[in-house]
mmCIF file of C-alpha atoms in Angstrom:
data_model
loop_
_atom_site.group_PDB
_atom_site.id
_atom_site.type_symbol
_atom_site.label_atom_id
_atom_site.label_comp_id
_atom_site.label_asym_id
_atom_site.label_seq_id
_atom_site.Cartn_x
_atom_site.Cartn_y
_atom_site.Cartn_z
ATOM 1 C CA MET A 21 23.812 -3.806 -4.953
ATOM 2 C CA THR A 22 22.245 -2.785 -8.239
ATOM 3 C CA ASP A 23 22.915 0.612 -9.748
ATOM 4 C CA ALA A 24 19.308 1.231 -10.859
ATOM 5 C CA LEU A 25 17.883 0.481 -7.428
ATOM 6 C CA LYS A 26 20.566 2.570 -5.751
ATOM 7 C CA ARG A 27 19.850 5.467 -8.122
ATOM 8 C CA LEU A 28 16.151 5.157 -7.358
ATOM 9 C CA SER A 29 16.864 5.297 -3.621
ATOM 10 C CA ASP A 30 19.212 8.236 -4.109
ATOM 11 C CA GLU A 31 16.389 10.137 -5.861
ATOM 12 C CA GLY A 32 14.323 9.878 -2.675
ATOM 13 C CA VAL A 33 12.164 6.880 -3.618
ATOM 14 C CA ALA A 34 11.852 4.295 -0.835
ATOM 15 C CA ILE A 35 11.736 0.786 -2.311
ATOM 16 C CA TRP A 36 9.253 -1.479 -0.559
ATOM 17 C CA LEU A 37 8.422 -5.069 -1.455
ATOM 18 C CA ASP A 38 4.763 -5.786 -2.174
ATOM 19 C CA ASP A 39 4.863 -9.347 -0.894
ATOM 20 C CA LEU A 40 5.364 -11.425 2.239
ATOM 21 C CA SER A 41 5.335 -15.104 3.141
ATOM 22 C CA ARG A 42 6.738 -17.211 5.949
ATOM 23 C CA LYS A 43 9.152 -18.855 3.536
ATOM 24 C CA ARG A 44 10.480 -15.432 2.528
ATOM 25 C CA ILE A 45 11.086 -14.695 6.221
ATOM 26 C CA THR A 46 12.611 -18.010 7.336
ATOM 27 C CA SER A 47 14.782 -18.597 4.250
ATOM 28 C CA GLY A 48 16.612 -15.304 4.730
ATOM 29 C CA ASN A 49 15.254 -13.971 1.430
ATOM 30 C CA LEU A 50 13.738 -10.839 2.990
ATOM 31 C CA ALA A 51 16.977 -10.041 4.817
ATOM 32 C CA GLU A 52 18.858 -10.568 1.547
ATOM 33 C CA LEU A 53 16.578 -8.143 -0.333
ATOM 34 C CA ILE A 54 17.143 -5.542 2.379
ATOM 35 C CA ASP A 55 20.895 -6.085 2.229
ATOM 36 C CA GLN A 56 21.342 -6.296 -1.542
ATOM 37 C CA SER A 57 18.351 -4.687 -3.269
ATOM 38 C CA HIS A 58 17.721 -1.521 -1.238
ATOM 39 C CA VAL A 59 14.375 -2.826 0.033
ATOM 40 C CA VAL A 60 13.386 -0.762 3.088
ATOM 41 C CA GLY A 61 9.777 -1.841 3.691
ATOM 42 C CA VAL A 62 7.108 -4.459 3.051
ATOM 43 C CA THR A 63 3.430 -4.202 2.165
ATOM 44 C CA THR A 64 0.856 -6.964 2.494
ATOM 45 C CA ASN A 65 -2.783 -7.270 1.520
ATOM 46 C CA PRO A 66 -5.433 -9.999 1.665
ATOM 47 C CA ALA A 67 -4.477 -11.297 -1.794
ATOM 48 C CA ILE A 68 -0.806 -11.616 -0.770
ATOM 49 C CA PHE A 69 -1.702 -13.553 2.391
ATOM 50 C CA GLN A 70 -4.142 -15.714 0.459
ATOM 51 C CA LYS A 71 -1.370 -16.731 -1.924
ATOM 52 C CA ALA A 72 1.212 -17.260 0.846
ATOM 53 C CA ILE A 73 -0.894 -19.245 3.293
ATOM 54 C CA SER A 74 -2.733 -21.284 0.668
ATOM 55 C CA GLY A 75 0.714 -22.272 -0.648
ATOM 56 C CA GLY A 76 1.167 -23.792 2.788
ATOM 57 C CA GLU A 77 4.932 -23.857 3.212
ATOM 58 C CA GLY A 78 5.975 -23.008 6.763
ATOM 59 C CA TYR A 79 2.485 -22.774 8.227
ATOM 60 C CA GLU A 80 1.640 -26.384 9.113
ATOM 61 C CA GLN A 81 2.991 -26.418 12.692
ATOM 62 C CA GLN A 82 1.177 -23.224 13.650
ATOM 63 C CA LEU A 83 -2.009 -24.442 11.957
ATOM 64 C CA THR A 84 -1.721 -27.740 13.863
ATOM 65 C CA ASP A 85 -1.372 -25.890 17.169
ATOM 66 C CA LEU A 86 -4.320 -23.655 16.344
ATOM 67 C CA ALA A 87 -6.426 -26.654 15.326
ATOM 68 C CA THR A 88 -5.553 -28.387 18.595
ATOM 69 C CA ARG A 89 -6.735 -25.315 20.499
ATOM 70 C CA LYS A 90 -9.969 -25.310 18.447
ATOM 71 C CA VAL A 91 -9.743 -21.595 17.711
ATOM 72 C CA THR A 92 -12.104 -19.975 15.233
ATOM 73 C CA VAL A 93 -10.913 -19.553 11.671
ATOM 74 C CA GLU A 94 -10.907 -15.743 12.084
ATOM 75 C CA GLU A 95 -8.676 -15.989 15.155
ATOM 76 C CA ALA A 96 -6.398 -18.486 13.416
ATOM 77 C CA LEU A 97 -5.984 -16.188 10.440
ATOM 78 C CA ARG A 98 -5.128 -13.211 12.598
ATOM 79 C CA MET A 99 -2.600 -15.244 14.594
ATOM 80 C CA ILE A 100 -0.917 -16.405 11.382
ATOM 81 C CA THR A 101 -0.826 -13.065 9.573
ATOM 82 C CA THR A 102 0.269 -11.032 12.587
ATOM 83 C CA ALA A 103 3.041 -13.550 13.289
ATOM 84 C CA ASP A 104 4.424 -13.004 9.775
ATOM 85 C CA VAL A 105 4.151 -9.230 10.061
ATOM 86 C CA ARG A 106 5.814 -9.253 13.495
ATOM 87 C CA ASP A 107 8.732 -11.355 12.226
ATOM 88 C CA ALA A 108 9.146 -9.171 9.129
ATOM 89 C CA ALA A 109 9.050 -6.060 11.335
ATOM 90 C CA ASP A 110 11.858 -7.493 13.473
ATOM 91 C CA ILE A 111 13.968 -8.113 10.359
ATOM 92 C CA LEU A 112 13.347 -4.536 9.212
ATOM 93 C CA ARG A 113 13.903 -2.968 12.632
ATOM 94 C CA PRO A 114 17.482 -1.814 11.879
ATOM 95 C CA VAL A 115 16.165 0.107 8.851
ATOM 96 C CA TYR A 116 13.464 1.678 11.029
ATOM 97 C CA ASP A 117 16.057 2.767 13.585
ATOM 98 C CA ARG A 118 18.443 4.076 10.920
ATOM 99 C CA THR A 119 15.740 6.170 9.192
ATOM 100 C CA ASP A 120 14.154 7.539 12.390
ATOM 101 C CA GLY A 121 10.995 5.569 11.752
ATOM 102 C CA GLN A 122 10.343 6.654 8.195
ATOM 103 C CA ASP A 123 11.144 3.274 6.618
ATOM 104 C CA GLY A 124 11.659 -0.247 7.920
ATOM 105 C CA ARG A 125 7.870 -0.520 7.882
ATOM 106 C CA VAL A 126 5.561 -3.524 7.457
ATOM 107 C CA SER A 127 1.887 -2.975 6.591
ATOM 108 C CA ILE A 128 -1.052 -5.139 7.608
ATOM 109 C CA GLU A 129 -4.626 -4.529 6.484
ATOM 110 C CA VAL A 130 -7.811 -4.346 8.504
ATOM 111 C CA ASP A 131 -10.378 -6.999 7.588
ATOM 112 C CA PRO A 132 -11.576 -5.879 4.116
ATOM 113 C CA ARG A 133 -15.148 -6.850 5.024
ATOM 114 C CA LEU A 134 -15.132 -3.793 7.326
ATOM 115 C CA ALA A 135 -14.334 -1.294 4.540
ATOM 116 C CA HIS A 136 -17.702 0.462 4.872
ATOM 117 C CA ASN A 137 -17.942 0.293 8.675
ATOM 118 C CA THR A 138 -16.129 3.130 10.459
ATOM 119 C CA PRO A 139 -16.366 1.965 14.117
ATOM 120 C CA ALA A 140 -15.369 -1.613 13.247
ATOM 121 C CA THR A 141 -12.408 -0.386 11.177
ATOM 122 C CA ILE A 142 -11.184 1.713 14.118
ATOM 123 C CA ALA A 143 -11.572 -1.213 16.534
ATOM 124 C CA GLU A 144 -9.783 -3.586 14.139
ATOM 125 C CA ALA A 145 -6.904 -1.140 13.605
ATOM 126 C CA LYS A 146 -6.386 -0.830 17.370
ATOM 127 C CA GLN A 147 -6.514 -4.611 17.750
ATOM 128 C CA LEU A 148 -3.968 -5.193 14.967
ATOM 129 C CA ALA A 149 -1.574 -2.616 16.397
ATOM 130 C CA TRP A 150 -1.830 -4.376 19.778
ATOM 131 C CA LEU A 151 -1.458 -7.865 18.290
ATOM 132 C CA VAL A 152 1.628 -7.113 16.194
ATOM 133 C CA ASP A 153 3.084 -4.898 18.939
ATOM 134 C CA ARG A 154 5.934 -3.464 16.881
ATOM 135 C CA PRO A 155 6.597 0.268 16.452
ATOM 136 C CA ASN A 156 7.426 -0.199 12.763
ATOM 137 C CA THR A 157 3.988 -1.476 11.776
ATOM 138 C CA LEU A 158 1.584 0.426 9.544
ATOM 139 C CA ILE A 159 -2.108 -0.438 9.779
ATOM 140 C CA LYS A 160 -3.746 -0.371 6.343
ATOM 141 C CA ILE A 161 -7.129 1.347 6.158
ATOM 142 C CA PRO A 162 -8.960 1.631 2.819
ATOM 143 C CA ALA A 163 -9.754 5.113 1.498
ATOM 144 C CA THR A 164 -13.489 4.516 1.336
ATOM 145 C CA LYS A 165 -15.893 7.168 2.595
ATOM 146 C CA ALA A 166 -16.226 5.161 5.813
ATOM 147 C CA GLY A 167 -12.457 4.794 5.992
ATOM 148 C CA LEU A 168 -11.763 8.543 6.111
ATOM 149 C CA PRO A 169 -13.052 9.214 9.669
ATOM 150 C CA ALA A 170 -11.392 5.965 10.768
ATOM 151 C CA ILE A 171 -8.050 7.283 9.497
ATOM 152 C CA THR A 172 -8.468 10.475 11.537
ATOM 153 C CA GLU A 173 -9.433 8.560 14.684
ATOM 154 C CA VAL A 174 -6.623 5.990 14.415
ATOM 155 C CA ILE A 175 -3.932 8.598 13.662
ATOM 156 C CA GLY A 176 -5.353 10.615 16.579
ATOM 157 C CA LYS A 177 -4.597 7.658 18.855
ATOM 158 C CA GLY A 178 -0.957 7.644 17.746
ATOM 159 C CA ILE A 179 -1.197 4.591 15.458
ATOM 160 C CA SER A 180 0.680 4.870 12.156
ATOM 161 C CA VAL A 181 -1.426 4.207 9.055
ATOM 162 C CA ASN A 182 -1.021 3.120 5.450
ATOM 163 C CA VAL A 183 -4.090 4.434 3.611
ATOM 164 C CA THR A 184 -4.841 2.028 0.767
ATOM 165 C CA LEU A 185 -6.983 1.798 -2.368
ATOM 166 C CA ILE A 186 -6.718 5.455 -3.434
ATOM 167 C CA PHE A 187 -7.613 5.988 -7.081
ATOM 168 C CA SER A 188 -9.028 9.511 -7.393
ATOM 169 C CA LEU A 189 -7.431 12.908 -6.906
ATOM 170 C CA GLN A 190 -10.426 14.157 -4.922
ATOM 171 C CA ARG A 191 -10.309 11.174 -2.574
ATOM 172 C CA TYR A 192 -6.553 11.633 -2.160
ATOM 173 C CA ARG A 193 -7.117 15.200 -0.992
ATOM 174 C CA GLU A 194 -9.704 13.879 1.477
ATOM 175 C CA VAL A 195 -7.140 11.340 2.716
ATOM 176 C CA MET A 196 -4.545 14.036 3.336
ATOM 177 C CA ASP A 197 -7.169 16.106 5.150
ATOM 178 C CA ALA A 198 -8.068 13.084 7.303
ATOM 179 C CA TYR A 199 -4.387 12.616 8.165
ATOM 180 C CA LEU A 200 -3.918 16.257 9.172
ATOM 181 C CA ALA A 201 -7.108 16.119 11.251
ATOM 182 C CA GLY A 202 -5.740 13.009 12.970
ATOM 183 C CA LEU A 203 -2.461 14.754 13.746
ATOM 184 C CA GLU A 204 -4.382 17.689 15.197
ATOM 185 C CA LYS A 205 -6.307 15.275 17.449
ATOM 186 C CA ALA A 206 -3.065 13.599 18.506
ATOM 187 C CA LYS A 207 -1.524 16.990 19.276
ATOM 188 C CA ALA A 208 -4.551 17.967 21.379
ATOM 189 C CA ALA A 209 -4.166 14.683 23.277
ATOM 190 C CA GLY A 210 -0.541 15.496 24.061
ATOM 191 C CA LEU A 211 0.947 12.739 21.899
ATOM 192 C CA ASP A 212 4.420 12.940 20.346
ATOM 193 C CA LEU A 213 3.701 13.647 16.663
ATOM 194 C CA SER A 214 7.218 12.680 15.609
ATOM 195 C CA LEU A 215 6.344 9.037 16.328
ATOM 196 C CA ILE A 216 3.323 9.003 13.984
ATOM 197 C CA HIS A 217 3.944 8.103 10.337
ATOM 198 C CA SER A 218 1.698 7.542 7.350
ATOM 199 C CA VAL A 219 1.772 6.746 3.648
ATOM 200 C CA ALA A 220 -1.037 7.200 1.140
ATOM 201 C CA SER A 221 -1.172 4.314 -1.334
ATOM 202 C CA PHE A 222 -2.172 5.704 -4.725
ATOM 203 C CA PHE A 223 -2.916 2.849 -7.129
ATOM 204 C CA VAL A 224 -1.440 3.094 -10.603
ATOM 205 C CA SER A 225 -1.685 0.211 -13.102
ATOM 206 C CA ARG A 226 -5.376 -0.504 -12.551
ATOM 207 C CA VAL A 227 -6.190 2.999 -13.821
ATOM 208 C CA ASP A 228 -4.551 2.216 -17.153
ATOM 209 C CA SER A 229 -6.227 -1.189 -17.327
ATOM 210 C CA GLU A 230 -9.709 0.328 -17.059
ATOM 211 C CA ILE A 231 -9.147 3.460 -19.142
ATOM 212 C CA ASP A 232 -7.237 1.580 -21.862
ATOM 213 C CA LYS A 233 -10.186 -0.814 -22.159
ATOM 214 C CA ARG A 234 -12.491 2.162 -22.709
ATOM 215 C CA LEU A 235 -10.066 3.778 -25.166
ATOM 216 C CA ASP A 236 -10.038 0.528 -27.159
ATOM 217 C CA ALA A 237 -13.831 0.662 -27.253
ATOM 218 C CA VAL A 238 -13.664 4.187 -28.711
ATOM 219 C CA GLY A 239 -11.258 2.780 -31.280
ATOM 220 C CA THR A 240 -10.017 5.964 -32.962
ATOM 221 C CA ASP A 241 -6.366 6.777 -33.605
ATOM 222 C CA GLU A 242 -6.669 9.614 -31.103
ATOM 223 C CA ALA A 243 -7.946 7.161 -28.470
ATOM 224 C CA LYS A 244 -5.209 4.623 -29.162
ATOM 225 C CA ALA A 245 -2.561 7.339 -28.816
ATOM 226 C CA LEU A 246 -3.722 7.980 -25.243
ATOM 227 C CA LYS A 247 -3.311 4.380 -24.073
ATOM 228 C CA GLY A 248 -0.875 3.925 -21.202
ATOM 229 C CA LYS A 249 -0.901 7.604 -20.227
ATOM 230 C CA ALA A 250 -3.800 8.066 -17.812
ATOM 231 C CA ALA A 251 -2.318 6.201 -14.826
ATOM 232 C CA LEU A 252 0.932 8.170 -14.869
ATOM 233 C CA ALA A 253 -0.951 11.446 -15.378
ATOM 234 C CA ASN A 254 -3.217 10.651 -12.447
ATOM 235 C CA ALA A 255 -0.294 9.776 -10.148
ATOM 236 C CA ARG A 256 1.691 12.849 -11.168
ATOM 237 C CA LEU A 257 -1.244 15.122 -10.377
ATOM 238 C CA ALA A 258 -1.542 13.356 -7.030
ATOM 239 C CA TYR A 259 2.043 14.397 -6.311
ATOM 240 C CA GLU A 260 1.157 17.976 -7.247
ATOM 241 C CA ALA A 261 -1.671 17.832 -4.675
ATOM 242 C CA TYR A 262 0.778 16.413 -2.106
ATOM 243 C CA GLU A 263 3.174 19.315 -2.691
ATOM 244 C CA GLU A 264 0.331 21.796 -2.283
ATOM 245 C CA VAL A 265 -1.090 20.337 0.942
ATOM 246 C CA PHE A 266 2.287 19.836 2.583
ATOM 247 C CA SER A 267 3.350 23.416 1.940
ATOM 248 C CA SER A 268 0.190 24.885 3.513
ATOM 249 C CA ASP A 269 -0.028 26.936 6.705
ATOM 250 C CA ARG A 270 -2.084 24.155 8.291
ATOM 251 C CA TRP A 271 0.745 21.712 7.682
ATOM 252 C CA ALA A 272 3.436 24.144 8.836
ATOM 253 C CA ALA A 273 1.771 24.427 12.250
ATOM 254 C CA LEU A 274 1.964 20.644 12.661
ATOM 255 C CA GLU A 275 5.480 20.365 11.272
ATOM 256 C CA ARG A 276 6.691 22.856 13.881
ATOM 257 C CA VAL A 277 5.725 20.378 16.614
ATOM 258 C CA GLY A 278 7.432 17.410 14.977
ATOM 259 C CA ALA A 279 4.832 15.964 12.557
ATOM 260 C CA ASN A 280 5.923 13.841 9.592
ATOM 261 C CA LYS A 281 4.636 14.313 6.064
ATOM 262 C CA GLN A 282 2.331 11.600 4.761
ATOM 263 C CA ARG A 283 4.350 10.233 1.840
ATOM 264 C CA PRO A 284 2.691 9.278 -1.442
ATOM 265 C CA LEU A 285 3.133 5.549 -2.079
ATOM 266 C CA TRP A 286 2.833 4.211 -5.622
ATOM 267 C CA ALA A 287 0.950 0.913 -5.405
ATOM 268 C CA SER A 288 -0.061 -1.574 -8.094
ATOM 269 C CA THR A 289 3.163 -0.814 -9.967
ATOM 270 C CA GLY A 290 3.456 -4.124 -11.804
ATOM 271 C CA VAL A 291 2.334 -3.533 -15.397
ATOM 272 C CA LYS A 292 -0.809 -5.389 -16.437
ATOM 273 C CA ASP A 293 -0.382 -4.899 -20.201
ATOM 274 C CA PRO A 294 2.573 -6.851 -21.668
ATOM 275 C CA ALA A 295 2.839 -4.197 -24.392
ATOM 276 C CA TYR A 296 4.215 -1.778 -21.792
ATOM 277 C CA LYS A 297 7.743 -1.765 -20.452
ATOM 278 C CA ASP A 298 7.798 -3.772 -17.223
ATOM 279 C CA THR A 299 9.453 -0.893 -15.343
ATOM 280 C CA LEU A 300 7.058 1.815 -16.611
ATOM 281 C CA TYR A 301 5.493 2.630 -13.248
ATOM 282 C CA VAL A 302 8.886 2.831 -11.566
ATOM 283 C CA GLU A 303 10.926 4.866 -14.045
ATOM 284 C CA ASP A 304 8.152 7.380 -14.766
ATOM 285 C CA LEU A 305 7.176 8.021 -11.129
ATOM 286 C CA VAL A 306 10.462 9.146 -9.607
ATOM 287 C CA ALA A 307 10.023 11.995 -7.124
ATOM 288 C CA PRO A 308 11.442 12.916 -3.715
ATOM 289 C CA ASN A 309 9.855 11.575 -0.528
ATOM 290 C CA THR A 310 7.804 8.877 -2.254
ATOM 291 C CA VAL A 311 7.511 5.116 -1.810
ATOM 292 C CA ASN A 312 7.236 2.573 -4.617
ATOM 293 C CA THR A 313 6.000 -0.808 -3.403
ATOM 294 C CA MET A 314 6.887 -3.374 -6.048
ATOM 295 C CA PRO A 315 6.016 -6.998 -6.704
ATOM 296 C CA GLU A 316 9.212 -9.038 -6.818
ATOM 297 C CA ALA A 317 9.089 -9.303 -10.631
ATOM 298 C CA THR A 318 9.042 -5.500 -10.939
ATOM 299 C CA LEU A 319 11.866 -5.173 -8.407
ATOM 300 C CA GLU A 320 13.977 -7.656 -10.388
ATOM 301 C CA ALA A 321 13.150 -5.966 -13.705
ATOM 302 C CA THR A 322 14.187 -2.586 -12.317
ATOM 303 C CA ALA A 323 17.436 -4.051 -10.984
ATOM 304 C CA ASP A 324 18.126 -5.715 -14.336
ATOM 305 C CA HIS A 325 17.306 -3.010 -16.887
ATOM 306 C CA GLY A 326 15.704 -0.036 -15.133
ATOM 307 C CA GLN A 327 16.669 3.403 -16.433
ATOM 308 C CA ILE A 328 16.518 5.914 -13.589
ATOM 309 C CA THR A 329 17.107 9.359 -15.067
ATOM 310 C CA GLY A 330 16.133 11.625 -12.188
ATOM 311 C CA ASP A 331 12.828 13.247 -11.224
ATOM 312 C CA THR A 332 10.121 12.256 -13.738
ATOM 313 C CA VAL A 333 7.140 13.791 -11.892
ATOM 314 C CA ARG A 334 7.692 17.461 -11.100
ATOM 315 C CA GLY A 335 7.370 19.657 -14.158
ATOM 316 C CA SER A 336 4.940 17.251 -15.842
ATOM 317 C CA TYR A 337 1.706 18.563 -14.328
ATOM 318 C CA GLU A 338 0.417 20.554 -17.312
ATOM 319 C CA GLN A 339 0.983 17.624 -19.664
ATOM 320 C CA ALA A 340 -0.716 15.298 -17.174
ATOM 321 C CA ARG A 341 -3.763 17.559 -17.011
ATOM 322 C CA ALA A 342 -3.892 17.722 -20.811
ATOM 323 C CA GLU A 343 -3.794 13.930 -21.086
ATOM 324 C CA LEU A 344 -6.640 13.404 -18.611
ATOM 325 C CA ASP A 345 -8.632 16.156 -20.351
ATOM 326 C CA ALA A 346 -8.105 14.420 -23.706
ATOM 327 C CA VAL A 347 -9.445 11.168 -22.237
ATOM 328 C CA ALA A 348 -12.496 13.005 -20.871
ATOM 329 C CA LYS A 349 -13.179 14.625 -24.261
ATOM 330 C CA LEU A 350 -13.558 11.134 -25.723
ATOM 331 C CA GLY A 351 -16.512 10.552 -23.405
ATOM 332 C CA ILE A 352 -14.652 8.536 -20.768
ATOM 333 C CA SER A 353 -15.758 9.633 -17.304
ATOM 334 C CA TYR A 354 -12.900 9.961 -14.823
ATOM 335 C CA ASP A 355 -15.307 9.926 -11.878
ATOM 336 C CA ASP A 356 -16.952 6.745 -13.139
ATOM 337 C CA VAL A 357 -13.587 5.003 -13.625
ATOM 338 C CA VAL A 358 -12.154 5.832 -10.195
ATOM 339 C CA GLN A 359 -15.358 4.894 -8.357
ATOM 340 C CA LEU A 360 -15.504 1.588 -10.227
ATOM 341 C CA LEU A 361 -11.870 0.881 -9.344
ATOM 342 C CA GLU A 362 -12.431 1.645 -5.656
ATOM 343 C CA ASP A 363 -15.495 -0.620 -5.548
ATOM 344 C CA GLU A 364 -13.657 -3.401 -7.389
ATOM 345 C CA GLY A 365 -10.590 -3.005 -5.155
ATOM 346 C CA VAL A 366 -12.639 -3.530 -2.000
ATOM 347 C CA GLU A 367 -14.502 -6.456 -3.600
ATOM 348 C CA LYS A 368 -11.291 -8.160 -4.743
ATOM 349 C CA PHE A 369 -9.658 -7.918 -1.310
ATOM 350 C CA GLU A 370 -12.855 -9.151 0.321
ATOM 351 C CA ALA A 371 -12.987 -12.103 -2.094
ATOM 352 C CA SER A 372 -9.328 -12.949 -1.355
ATOM 353 C CA TRP A 373 -10.024 -12.773 2.397
ATOM 354 C CA ASN A 374 -13.066 -15.020 2.053
ATOM 355 C CA ASP A 375 -11.045 -17.514 -0.013
ATOM 356 C CA LEU A 376 -8.363 -17.452 2.657
ATOM 357 C CA LEU A 377 -10.915 -18.049 5.398
ATOM 358 C CA LYS A 378 -12.237 -21.083 3.512
ATOM 359 C CA SER A 379 -8.825 -22.593 2.807
ATOM 360 C CA THR A 380 -7.645 -21.955 6.387
ATOM 361 C CA GLU A 381 -10.811 -23.540 7.761
ATOM 362 C CA ALA A 382 -10.191 -26.612 5.597
ATOM 363 C CA GLU A 383 -6.626 -26.870 6.914
ATOM 364 C CA LEU A 384 -7.781 -26.528 10.533
ATOM 365 C CA GLU A 385 -10.280 -29.339 9.982
ATOM 366 C CA ARG A 386 -7.651 -31.529 8.320
ATOM 367 C CA LEU A 387 -5.141 -31.012 11.138
ATOM 368 C CA ALA A 388 -7.575 -31.208 14.053
ATOM 369 C CA PRO A 389 -6.739 -34.066 16.438
ATOM 370 C CA THR A 390 -9.199 -36.937 16.405
ATOM 371 C CA GLU A 391 -11.263 -37.248 19.535
ATOM 372 C CA ALA A 392 -10.450 -40.290 21.665
#
């Protein structure tokens, strides 16, 4: 039990692991992280599964069975990924029970190729919820324009959702609106709102990566002084928006009938620039009722030398606004950056999924029984 991770938890930050593999499940590593490192949830994405399954360890028997059945590569992939998520959800079930459903969650993403197709995203989310069949699952839906009505529809059916790939403050407000609209639909349908949970995954490090690149291109001392500030400013202003929306009259009406707040989740919290402290996006984003999903390296760094000094978000809003304004005054368009990051995020996940389809197909062919 590490003091820094305990302090982080005590400040109201739920620590989730941004990784999953069959080896992590079967070796007892995930259970150990829950027991010793305050990990109370797991997030996955197409890139994580691509790395895990392409690594191969622990998947050969299931792949052999699937090859023998001659299933399609898409079906094989869904059988493999939902099996991992189901097993991880079972390991985390005691946390789910202890926290009344708030934590102990495992996220699984809809097919990223459907990011701009609302009806297909809804159908995929329903299918994934049915396939995993665990109450502590979150279905990940990207915060694209097409994703927003899907979020409302899926929440309205009582399925808990992790909204992913949020980069802009405007889109985050639209995500919260979609969540509230979904709760209102669920209420109208007579569903128990206390059983519906959601997080909104606001991406952090990629904002610095893109804006820092543009600040370097400007090249002035003023520009260099702003490096490494935009991502934190953006996330802090997202928390301000969260506080505003979840203190509104519209929210109060839902809360009275048992609804849960949609927690902000800090995603992409591993630093990309080695010049920055490896715990930057943990230490400087401490606020109540948030989630920080960390790659294992960031989790270990925080345990080893993290300095958790209390709330580092509330009270910083004016400075955050000033920092984003200073970036804009240098000719760097916020709207351009966040749209680029959303487009790239969808493309990267789609590329990882396509790579995974290809490698899984190759494995199915290799393991297929020879015809007599």
